[in-house]
C-alpha cells in the first residue's frame, strides 16, 4: 500500500464525454502531481500543486483541467479528449524537506484511460 | 532544458548482477532517484543520490558521479520478481517535480 489512492482504476470515454479522475493521499504530504504515462514514452509531468497552489503546468492542453481543493485531494477533469490522450494517468505526492529538490514521490496505482 | 538517457532493455539471468546506467543533462542538478515499476503497477521509489558515491539498500545499490553527469543502479542476486521497468529521475534545485528517463525494461530469465 502506497498511501495514494486513485479512482477509477479504468475508464473508457468517448470524445464528447466529461469525466473526472480522483486522487487522494493519506500521507500528510503537501505537494501533489499529475503525470501521464503513454506506451513507450517516459512519464510526462502534467501539473504540480504545492500547498494547494498550482506551481507548474507543463503546457498541458486545456481539455485537461486540474483541481486541488485541499492538500489531500487532487482531481483531473477531462472533457472533449482525443484518442491520443489514452494513457495511464498517475498521481503522486511528496513532502517538502526545506529546499525543494530532495523529495521522494509516492505514486498511486494510476487510472488507465481509453478514449474512443 | 533537461534530459536523461538510459538503455531501453536489459536481459540477465537469475542470480546475476546487472547495472542500469543513466546519463543526464541539466543546469540545476540536485539529485538522482531510481524508481521501479512492474507491469500494471505504480512506480515505487528505490534509491536517491544527492552526493557522489554509492548508496546501498539491500540487493540494490545506486551510484552517482556529478562530474560525469552519470549514475547507475546495480541489482545483485537477481530474482524473477525483479523483472520490471526501472526509471532514473532527475531532481533539480528549486523544483519539486521530477524529470523521468524513458525507463529500462529488465527481463530476468531462469
Tab-separated table of C-alpha atoms in Angstrom:
chain	number	residue	atom	x	y	z
A	1	UNK	CA	0.000	0.000	0.000
A	2	UNK	CA	1.493	3.320	-1.055
A	3	UNK	CA	-0.881	5.668	0.762
A	4	UNK	CA	-2.020	7.239	-2.517
A	5	UNK	CA	-5.293	6.057	-3.992
A	6	UNK	CA	-6.790	6.793	-7.373
A	7	UNK	CA	-10.267	6.258	-8.773
A	8	UNK	CA	-11.412	4.976	-11.121
A	9	UNK	CA	-8.725	2.449	-11.979
A	10	UNK	CA	-10.023	2.079	-15.526
A	11	UNK	CA	-12.051	4.486	-17.634
A	12	UNK	CA	-13.412	4.327	-21.164
A	13	UNK	CA	-14.860	7.509	-22.558
A	14	UNK	CA	-15.981	8.992	-25.827
A	15	UNK	CA	-14.526	12.173	-27.205
A	16	UNK	CA	-17.586	14.189	-26.212
A	17	UNK	CA	-17.784	12.918	-22.622
A	18	UNK	CA	-16.789	14.730	-19.462
A	19	UNK	CA	-15.227	12.725	-16.667
A	20	UNK	CA	-13.041	13.314	-13.627
A	21	UNK	CA	-10.145	11.410	-12.130
A	22	UNK	CA	-9.705	11.493	-8.378
A	23	UNK	CA	-6.571	11.142	-6.290
A	24	UNK	CA	-6.315	11.059	-2.505
A	25	UNK	CA	-3.165	10.852	-0.418
A	26	UNK	CA	-3.175	9.672	3.190
A	27	UNK	CA	0.459	10.541	3.909
A	28	UNK	CA	0.136	14.115	5.140
A	29	UNK	CA	2.144	15.428	2.179
A	30	UNK	CA	1.985	18.999	0.935
A	31	UNK	CA	2.566	18.543	-2.789
A	32	UNK	CA	0.630	16.565	-5.379
A	33	UNK	CA	1.302	15.818	-9.023
A	34	UNK	CA	-0.349	14.501	-12.164
A	35	UNK	CA	1.763	12.509	-14.620
A	36	UNK	CA	0.826	10.938	-17.945
A	37	UNK	CA	2.427	7.644	-18.980
A	38	UNK	CA	1.957	6.565	-22.587
A	39	UNK	CA	3.303	3.400	-24.138
A	40	UNK	CA	6.998	3.635	-24.948
A	41	UNK	CA	7.298	7.163	-23.536
A	42	UNK	CA	8.730	8.452	-20.266
A	43	UNK	CA	6.450	9.688	-17.527
A	44	UNK	CA	5.376	13.178	-18.516
A	45	UNK	CA	4.691	15.730	-15.820
A	46	UNK	CA	1.359	17.492	-16.285
A	47	UNK	CA	0.680	19.568	-13.169
A	48	UNK	CA	2.220	20.318	-9.783
A	49	UNK	CA	0.341	21.564	-6.741
A	50	UNK	CA	2.314	22.890	-3.804
A	51	UNK	CA	0.241	23.642	-0.704
A	52	UNK	CA	-2.897	23.597	-2.919
A	53	UNK	CA	-1.441	26.160	-5.321
A	54	UNK	CA	-0.626	25.170	-8.885
A	55	UNK	CA	3.073	25.788	-9.413
A	56	UNK	CA	3.675	24.007	-12.705
A	57	UNK	CA	1.616	23.427	-15.819
A	58	UNK	CA	3.705	21.581	-18.345
A	59	UNK	CA	1.998	23.017	-21.446
A	60	UNK	CA	-0.969	20.729	-20.965
A	61	UNK	CA	-3.958	21.243	-23.321
A	62	UNK	CA	-6.949	22.954	-21.775
A	63	UNK	CA	-9.085	19.849	-22.199
A	64	UNK	CA	-7.298	18.692	-19.012
A	65	UNK	CA	-8.298	20.779	-16.008
A	66	UNK	CA	-6.816	20.092	-12.561
A	67	UNK	CA	-8.377	20.939	-9.241
A	68	UNK	CA	-6.827	20.748	-5.779
A	69	UNK	CA	-9.424	21.593	-3.102
A	70	UNK	CA	-7.083	20.670	-0.222
A	71	UNK	CA	-3.660	19.161	0.284
A	72	UNK	CA	-5.053	15.609	0.382
A	73	UNK	CA	-7.177	15.604	-2.754
A	74	UNK	CA	-6.409	16.185	-6.407
A	75	UNK	CA	-8.734	15.935	-9.371
A	76	UNK	CA	-8.197	15.899	-13.108
A	77	UNK	CA	-11.270	16.981	-15.053
A	78	UNK	CA	-11.420	15.681	-18.603
A	79	UNK	CA	-13.515	16.995	-21.496
A	80	UNK	CA	-13.506	16.589	-25.275
A	81	UNK	CA	-10.469	14.337	-25.155
A	82	UNK	CA	-8.759	12.865	-28.202
A	83	UNK	CA	-7.805	9.222	-28.811
A	84	UNK	CA	-4.127	10.156	-28.368
A	85	UNK	CA	-4.948	11.081	-24.768
A	86	UNK	CA	-5.379	7.388	-23.994
A	87	UNK	CA	-2.738	6.597	-21.392
A	88	UNK	CA	-2.093	5.750	-17.756
A	89	UNK	CA	-2.612	8.802	-15.568
A	90	UNK	CA	-0.592	8.684	-12.384
A	91	UNK	CA	-0.988	10.812	-9.297
A	92	UNK	CA	1.872	11.299	-6.860
A	93	UNK	CA	2.513	13.160	-3.628
A	94	UNK	CA	5.584	14.294	-1.703
A	95	UNK	CA	6.575	16.181	1.402
A	96	UNK	CA	8.813	19.236	1.297
A	97	UNK	CA	12.145	18.952	3.115
A	98	UNK	CA	13.339	22.530	3.319
A	99	UNK	CA	14.702	23.499	-0.094
A	100	UNK	CA	12.880	21.813	-2.938
A	101	UNK	CA	14.981	19.112	-4.504
A	102	UNK	CA	15.316	16.041	-2.352
A	103	UNK	CA	11.830	14.640	-2.159
A	104	UNK	CA	10.640	11.108	-2.658
A	105	UNK	CA	7.469	10.889	-4.682
A	106	UNK	CA	4.838	8.331	-3.794
A	107	UNK	CA	2.658	7.204	-6.662
A	108	UNK	CA	-0.886	5.965	-6.822
A	109	UNK	CA	-1.814	2.920	-8.927
A	110	UNK	CA	-2.995	5.074	-11.809
A	111	UNK	CA	-6.110	5.353	-13.934
A	112	UNK	CA	-5.903	3.627	-17.285
A	113	UNK	CA	-7.849	5.798	-19.687
A	114	UNK	CA	-9.096	4.791	-23.115
A	115	UNK	CA	-10.609	7.471	-25.342
A	116	UNK	CA	-12.711	6.150	-28.204
B	1	UNK	CA	16.313	22.106	-20.632
B	2	UNK	CA	16.930	18.788	-19.005
B	3	UNK	CA	17.276	15.276	-20.399
B	4	UNK	CA	18.097	11.750	-19.271
B	5	UNK	CA	19.247	8.732	-21.219
B	6	UNK	CA	19.079	5.109	-20.176
B	7	UNK	CA	19.069	1.836	-22.140
B	8	UNK	CA	15.652	0.642	-23.256
B	9	UNK	CA	16.102	-3.033	-22.380
B	10	UNK	CA	18.421	-5.271	-20.379
B	11	UNK	CA	18.277	-9.044	-20.003
B	12	UNK	CA	20.014	-11.050	-17.278
B	13	UNK	CA	19.738	-14.429	-15.590
B	14	UNK	CA	18.590	-15.242	-12.101
B	15	UNK	CA	21.328	-14.808	-9.507
B	16	UNK	CA	23.386	-12.491	-11.696
B	17	UNK	CA	24.306	-8.813	-11.250
B	18	UNK	CA	23.035	-6.148	-13.613
B	19	UNK	CA	23.890	-2.457	-13.928
B	20	UNK	CA	21.486	0.073	-15.451
B	21	UNK	CA	23.145	3.310	-16.495
B	22	UNK	CA	21.686	6.792	-16.644
B	23	UNK	CA	23.262	9.941	-18.045
B	24	UNK	CA	21.685	13.316	-17.608
B	25	UNK	CA	21.889	16.927	-18.689
B	26	UNK	CA	20.677	19.827	-16.590
B	27	UNK	CA	21.876	23.188	-15.355
B	28	UNK	CA	20.291	22.789	-11.924
B	29	UNK	CA	21.240	19.323	-10.711
B	30	UNK	CA	20.203	18.434	-7.185
B	31	UNK	CA	19.944	14.649	-7.147
B	32	UNK	CA	19.102	11.444	-8.970
B	33	UNK	CA	16.462	8.917	-7.925
B	34	UNK	CA	15.596	5.456	-9.132
B	35	UNK	CA	12.096	4.017	-9.362
B	36	UNK	CA	10.835	0.527	-10.131
B	37	UNK	CA	7.586	-0.158	-11.969
B	38	UNK	CA	6.098	-3.591	-12.527
B	39	UNK	CA	3.682	-4.066	-15.411
B	40	UNK	CA	0.318	-2.638	-14.433
B	41	UNK	CA	1.710	-1.177	-11.232
B	42	UNK	CA	2.735	2.189	-9.845
B	43	UNK	CA	6.335	3.435	-9.812
B	44	UNK	CA	7.903	2.826	-6.412
B	45	UNK	CA	10.955	4.576	-5.002
B	46	UNK	CA	14.188	2.593	-4.776
B	47	UNK	CA	17.082	4.921	-4.091
B	48	UNK	CA	18.312	8.512	-4.098
B	49	UNK	CA	21.780	10.018	-4.634
B	50	UNK	CA	22.477	13.653	-3.896
B	51	UNK	CA	26.224	13.301	-3.453
B	52	UNK	CA	28.876	11.349	-5.328
B	53	UNK	CA	29.315	7.762	-4.348
B	54	UNK	CA	27.418	4.591	-3.691
B	55	UNK	CA	24.187	4.184	-1.744
B	56	UNK	CA	23.338	0.633	-0.748
B	57	UNK	CA	19.894	-0.667	0.118
B	58	UNK	CA	19.857	-4.440	0.382
B	59	UNK	CA	20.325	-6.046	-3.013
B	60	UNK	CA	20.038	-2.668	-4.753
B	61	UNK	CA	22.743	-0.006	-4.894
B	62	UNK	CA	22.867	3.290	-6.722
B	63	UNK	CA	25.916	5.288	-7.730
B	64	UNK	CA	26.374	8.906	-8.737
B	65	UNK	CA	29.182	10.856	-10.343
B	66	UNK	CA	28.190	14.512	-10.637
B	67	UNK	CA	31.332	15.431	-12.577
B	68	UNK	CA	30.387	12.871	-15.253
B	69	UNK	CA	26.622	13.580	-15.091
B	70	UNK	CA	26.190	9.858	-14.690
B	71	UNK	CA	24.605	7.394	-12.352
B	72	UNK	CA	23.729	3.750	-12.265
B	73	UNK	CA	21.508	1.298	-10.465
B	74	UNK	CA	23.101	-2.010	-9.507
B	75	UNK	CA	20.908	-5.009	-8.832
B	76	UNK	CA	22.568	-8.025	-7.235
B	77	UNK	CA	21.397	-11.609	-6.782
B	78	UNK	CA	18.714	-11.089	-9.369
B	79	UNK	CA	15.354	-12.695	-8.758
B	80	UNK	CA	12.490	-13.294	-11.181
B	81	UNK	CA	10.432	-10.701	-9.315
B	82	UNK	CA	12.994	-8.050	-10.290
B	83	UNK	CA	11.649	-8.170	-13.848
B	84	UNK	CA	10.232	-4.669	-14.213
B	85	UNK	CA	10.950	-1.255	-15.689
B	86	UNK	CA	13.476	0.936	-13.921
B	87	UNK	CA	13.457	4.714	-14.248
B	88	UNK	CA	16.069	7.243	-13.294
B	89	UNK	CA	14.609	10.595	-12.284
B	90	UNK	CA	16.258	13.984	-12.092
B	91	UNK	CA	15.831	16.302	-9.099
B	92	UNK	CA	16.530	19.959	-9.803
B	93	UNK	CA	17.083	22.681	-7.271
B	94	UNK	CA	14.048	24.808	-6.517
B	95	UNK	CA	11.716	22.476	-8.378
B	96	UNK	CA	9.541	19.874	-6.735
B	97	UNK	CA	8.640	17.871	-9.825
B	98	UNK	CA	10.921	15.173	-11.190
B	99	UNK	CA	12.018	14.593	-14.768
B	100	UNK	CA	11.955	10.891	-15.585
B	101	UNK	CA	14.042	8.929	-18.040
B	102	UNK	CA	12.300	6.739	-20.585
B	103	UNK	CA	12.870	3.624	-18.486
B	104	UNK	CA	14.872	0.414	-18.804
B	105	UNK	CA	12.921	-2.793	-19.076
B	106	UNK	CA	14.755	-5.548	-17.183
B	107	UNK	CA	13.920	-9.135	-18.001
B	108	UNK	CA	15.273	-11.748	-15.615
B	109	UNK	CA	15.480	-15.212	-17.094
B	110	UNK	CA	15.730	-18.519	-15.195
